[in-house]
Amino acid sequence: MCGIVGYVGNKSALDILLEGLTNLEYRGYDSAGIAVNVDGHVELYKAEGKLQNLKDITFEKKEHISKSTIGIGHIRWATHGAPTTINAHPHSCNCGRVAVVHNGIIENYKELRAKLEKEGCVFRSQTDTETVAHLVAKKFAQTHDLTEAVRLATKEIEGAYALCVIHQDIKNTIVATRRNAPLLVGIGEGEYYVASDVPAIIKYTKKAMYLEDNQIVTLTPDSMKLIDIDNNVISQKIEILPWEPVALSKMGYKHFMLKEIHEQPDVVRNVLAGKLRAIDENISLNEVTLDKESLKTLNRIQIVACGTSLHAAMVGKYIMEELCGIAVDVEPSSEYIYRKTVGDKNTLVIGVSQSGETADTITAVRQAKSRGSHILIVTNRPDSTMAREADSLIPVSAGIEVSVAATKSYTAQVISFYLLAIYIAEIKNSANKENLSNLKRELILLPQKIEKVLSHKEDVQACARRFANSKDFIFIARGINYATALEGALKLKEISYINATGYTAGELKHGPIAMLDESMPVLSILMKGQVYEKILSNSEEAKARNARMIALTDSDDTKINDLFECIIKVPEIIETLSPVLAIVPLQLLAYYIAEFLGKDVDQPRNLAKSVTVE
Ligand code: F6R
C-alpha cells in the first residue's frame, strides 16, 4: 500500500516520477504527489483522487517543473487521515525545505507529534508521515547533514516505513531508508532511482539494490552510499532484476486483469516446467530444503495467507490431506497472529502470498519461525520481504501481476500446491501410484483445457450480461471446490462491488436459503466427482425457492438443462484438479460483469495490491 518513487540524475525528473507512479498505481490510488527542486527551491505538487489529477496539475506547469533533475513521488492508500490533498504526500516541515514520502505506519506518531508540537512545529495534515518531515528538519538543523538527520530521526520512529527524503539545502541528494516496508534502488548511468517496487523503474534499469531493514542509502547523480542505523558502512549487493518491461503492457487487452486471465495457460506451463518432467518420474522440488526424513515425520502443516492466497491455501489443504495424510490447517494470517497457536519443529508452516509483502502474513511466519517451525514460502515475488524469511522458497513464476484482483497468481499458487503435495506423497509413499500418475497426466493437459475455456469466453460474457444488474450473488460448491466458490465470490465483489458470498452447498439449507427468491442468482460449481449428485440436489433446493440458477460444469448431462437458466461449460477434468479449471470462467464472469457496470476493473475502489499494514 502506497507507492514511492525517487529520481536523481541528469534528466528531468517529472516524467520519470509520473511514469513510476503510474506503474505503482496498483499500490494505492487515493491521492498522489511529487516534490521537486526547481531553481534551488523544494516545490510540492499534490492532488486528491486518481493519479490523473496530479498529472493534470503538473501538466499546467510542465515547463517549470521539468527543470528539476531530482524528485520524489508518492501514490497513497490512506491509513492515517482521509484521502485529501492536504494529507497526500510529500509532506514538509514548517520551513518547507524538507520533503518526505512514506509507505507504512509510524506507530508512535501521536507521541512524536505531541512532542514536536510542544517544540513549536505546526502540523498541517492528519497523517503520521508529517511527524517524519518535522523530525528530519529538527535533526538537520542540529547536524547540517541529511543522511545523519534521517538516521537520527529513524532512531526515534517506531513502526514500519519506507522513506525518501530530500532537502533544499543539500542539492541533488536523496536519502532513503526502510524498516518492514519494501524499497529498492535502481542504478543507471549517472543517475539513481528509488522505488517501492520494480515496475516503477524497470523501464530505465535492470540493475538494482534491495535495501534491508534499517539501512540508509544516500544517492547523488554519481554516488551511492549505504550505511546501517548505527552508521556502519555496508557493502552493496547489486543484482540484475529478472523482469521485462513488457510485463507492464496490456498487450492489446482492455485491462490488465483480462490479459492476466489469458496468461494462465502459460503460467501453468511455467510452474510445471522442470518440476513435472514425466509421468513416470518423481516430482523434482529442490526448493524444499526440509530433508526427506523430516518430511516423513511431519505431524502437522499450518498454512497462513490472506484473501485470494488464502483460497489457494484451502485447495492446498484439501490436496495435501488427500495425498500426504498429514493434518493441514489453513488460517487467515490476521487471525493466526493474535491467538496462541500451537506449533514446533515438527510443524511445517507455509506462508502464501502473491506480493510477499502482506504484513499479516509476514508477522505470522515470523511468529512461527520463532517457535522453530520450518518456514516454506509460496510467493510470486522471490525478491520480497516474506521470501527473505523462508527456509524453503517456492517462487510461483506467474510474472508481474498488475491488476489489483489476483488471477494468474492464484492459479500459479494452486499448481504449486499440487506439486508440493505430490512431492511429499512420493517421499512418504502415502498415495496410490496410479492416482499420482493420473494426476500428473492431467496436470500436463491442463494448459490446453484452460485455453479451451478461454476460447469460449463469449458464453461467459453472455451470462455476465444477463446477471450484471443483480444486487447479490451466491456461489455454491462442495469439497475441493468450496475454495473456488469463495474465490469466485471474492473476485465478483472486489471489482463489481456486488454482494457475493460463497457457501458450501450443504450449508445452504442451514440459513442462507432464507435469502433465496427470484432476484437471487445462485451459481453452482457442479464438477463431476463424488459430490456431483449432492450439489445437484442442493441446486434443486435453491431452484425450488425460485432462485435464478447458473451452472458451471464439466458434465454433459442434459438433465440439468431445465434446472439452470445459464450453463457455463468447461472441459471434463478429474475432480482433484477441477478447481484450476473452474476458477477461470468465474474470473471472466467477474471481469465482464464489472465491465458491463462500467467499474474500474484494474483499480477497484478502497483496495491496494500490496497490503503492507496489519
Ligand atoms: C484478491 C486480492 C487480495 C490478496 C490479499 C493477499 O484479488 O488480490 O485478496 O489476495 O490481499 O495478498 P498477497 O497474496 O499479496 O499476500
Coordinates of N, CA, C and O and ligand atoms in Angstrom, one line a residue, residues 305-310 352-358 361 386 401 403-407 409 413 487 490-491 494 608-611, ligand 1:
A305 N -2.3 -17.2 5.2 CA -2.4 -16.4 3.9 C -3.6 -15.5 4.1 O -4.3 -15.6 5.1
C306 N -3.8 -14.6 3.2 CA -4.9 -13.7 3.2 C -5.6 -13.7 1.8 O -4.9 -13.9 0.8
G307 N -6.8 -13.3 1.8 CA -7.6 -13.1 0.5 C -7.5 -14.2 -0.4 O -7.7 -15.4 -0.1
T308 N -7.2 -13.9 -1.7 CA -7.1 -14.9 -2.7 C -6.0 -16.0 -2.4 O -6.3 -17.2 -2.6
S309 N -4.9 -15.6 -1.8 CA -3.9 -16.6 -1.4 C -4.4 -17.5 -0.4 O -4.0 -18.7 -0.4
L310 N -5.4 -17.1 0.4 CA -6.0 -18.0 1.4 C -6.8 -19.0 0.7 O -6.8 -20.2 1.1
V352 N 1.7 -18.1 2.2 CA 1.3 -18.0 0.8 C 1.0 -16.5 0.5 O 0.2 -15.9 1.2
S353 N 1.7 -15.9 -0.5 CA 1.4 -14.5 -0.8 C 1.9 -14.2 -2.2 O 3.0 -14.5 -2.6
Q354 N 1.0 -13.6 -2.9 CA 1.4 -13.1 -4.3 C 2.5 -12.1 -4.1 O 3.6 -12.2 -4.7
S355 N 2.3 -11.1 -3.3 CA 3.2 -9.9 -3.2 C 4.5 -10.2 -2.3 O 5.5 -9.6 -2.5
G356 N 4.3 -11.1 -1.4 CA 5.3 -11.4 -0.4 C 5.5 -10.2 0.6 O 6.5 -10.1 1.3
E357 N 4.6 -9.2 0.5 CA 4.7 -8.0 1.4 C 3.5 -7.9 2.3 O 3.4 -6.9 3.0
T358 N 2.6 -8.8 2.3 CA 1.4 -8.7 3.2 C 1.8 -8.7 4.6 O 2.3 -9.8 5.1
T361 N 0.7 -11.7 7.0 CA 1.4 -13.0 6.7 C 2.8 -13.0 7.1 O 3.4 -13.9 7.6
M386 N 8.9 -11.3 2.6 CA 8.5 -12.6 3.1 C 9.4 -13.7 2.6 O 9.8 -14.6 3.3
E401 N 2.1 -9.3 -11.7 CA 0.6 -9.2 -11.8 C 0.2 -7.7 -11.4 O 0.5 -7.3 -10.3
S403 N -3.0 -6.1 -12.2 CA -4.4 -5.9 -11.8 C -4.5 -6.2 -10.3 O -3.9 -7.1 -9.8
V404 N -5.2 -5.3 -9.6 CA -5.4 -5.5 -8.2 C -6.1 -6.8 -7.9 O -5.7 -7.5 -6.9
A405 N -7.0 -7.2 -8.7 CA -7.7 -8.5 -8.5 C -6.8 -9.6 -9.0 O -6.4 -9.7 -10.1
A406 N -6.4 -10.5 -8.1 CA -5.4 -11.5 -8.4 C -6.1 -12.6 -9.2 O -7.2 -13.1 -8.9
T407 N -5.4 -13.0 -10.3 CA -6.0 -14.1 -11.1 C -4.9 -15.2 -11.4 O -4.9 -16.3 -10.8
S409 N -1.9 -15.3 -10.4 CA -1.0 -15.7 -9.3 C -1.8 -16.8 -8.5 O -1.1 -17.7 -7.9
Q413 N -0.3 -20.4 -7.6 CA -0.2 -20.9 -6.2 C -0.8 -22.2 -6.1 O -0.2 -23.1 -5.5
E487 N -13.5 -18.0 -3.9 CA -12.7 -17.1 -4.8 C -13.5 -16.5 -5.9 O -13.3 -15.3 -6.2
L490 N -15.2 -13.7 -4.2 CA -14.3 -12.6 -3.9 C -14.0 -11.7 -5.1 O -14.0 -10.5 -5.1
K491 N -13.8 -12.4 -6.2 CA -13.5 -11.7 -7.5 C -14.6 -10.8 -7.8 O -14.4 -9.6 -8.2
E494 N -15.0 -7.8 -5.3 CA -13.8 -6.9 -5.4 C -14.0 -5.9 -6.6 O -13.7 -4.7 -6.4
A608 N -5.9 -2.1 -2.5 CA -4.5 -1.9 -2.9 C -3.9 -3.3 -3.1 O -4.3 -4.3 -2.4
K609 N -3.0 -3.4 -4.0 CA -2.5 -4.8 -4.3 C -1.6 -5.3 -3.2 O -1.5 -6.5 -3.0
S610 N -0.9 -4.5 -2.6 CA 0.1 -4.9 -1.6 C -0.4 -4.4 -0.2 O -0.3 -3.2 -0.1
V611 N -0.8 -5.2 0.7 CA -1.4 -4.7 1.9 C -0.3 -4.8 3.0 O -0.2 -5.8 3.7
Ligands
F6R1 C1 -7.7 -10.5 -4.3 C2 -6.5 -10.0 -3.8 C3 -6.3 -9.9 -2.3 C4 -4.9 -10.6 -2.0 C5 -4.6 -10.4 -0.5 C6 -3.3 -11.1 -0.1 O1 -7.8 -10.4 -5.6 O2 -5.7 -9.7 -4.5 O3 -7.3 -10.6 -1.6 O4 -5.0 -11.9 -2.3 O5 -4.5 -9.0 -0.2 O6 -2.3 -10.6 -0.9 P1 -0.9 -11.4 -1.1 O7 -1.3 -12.6 -1.9 O8 0.0 -10.5 -1.8 O9 -0.4 -11.7 0.3

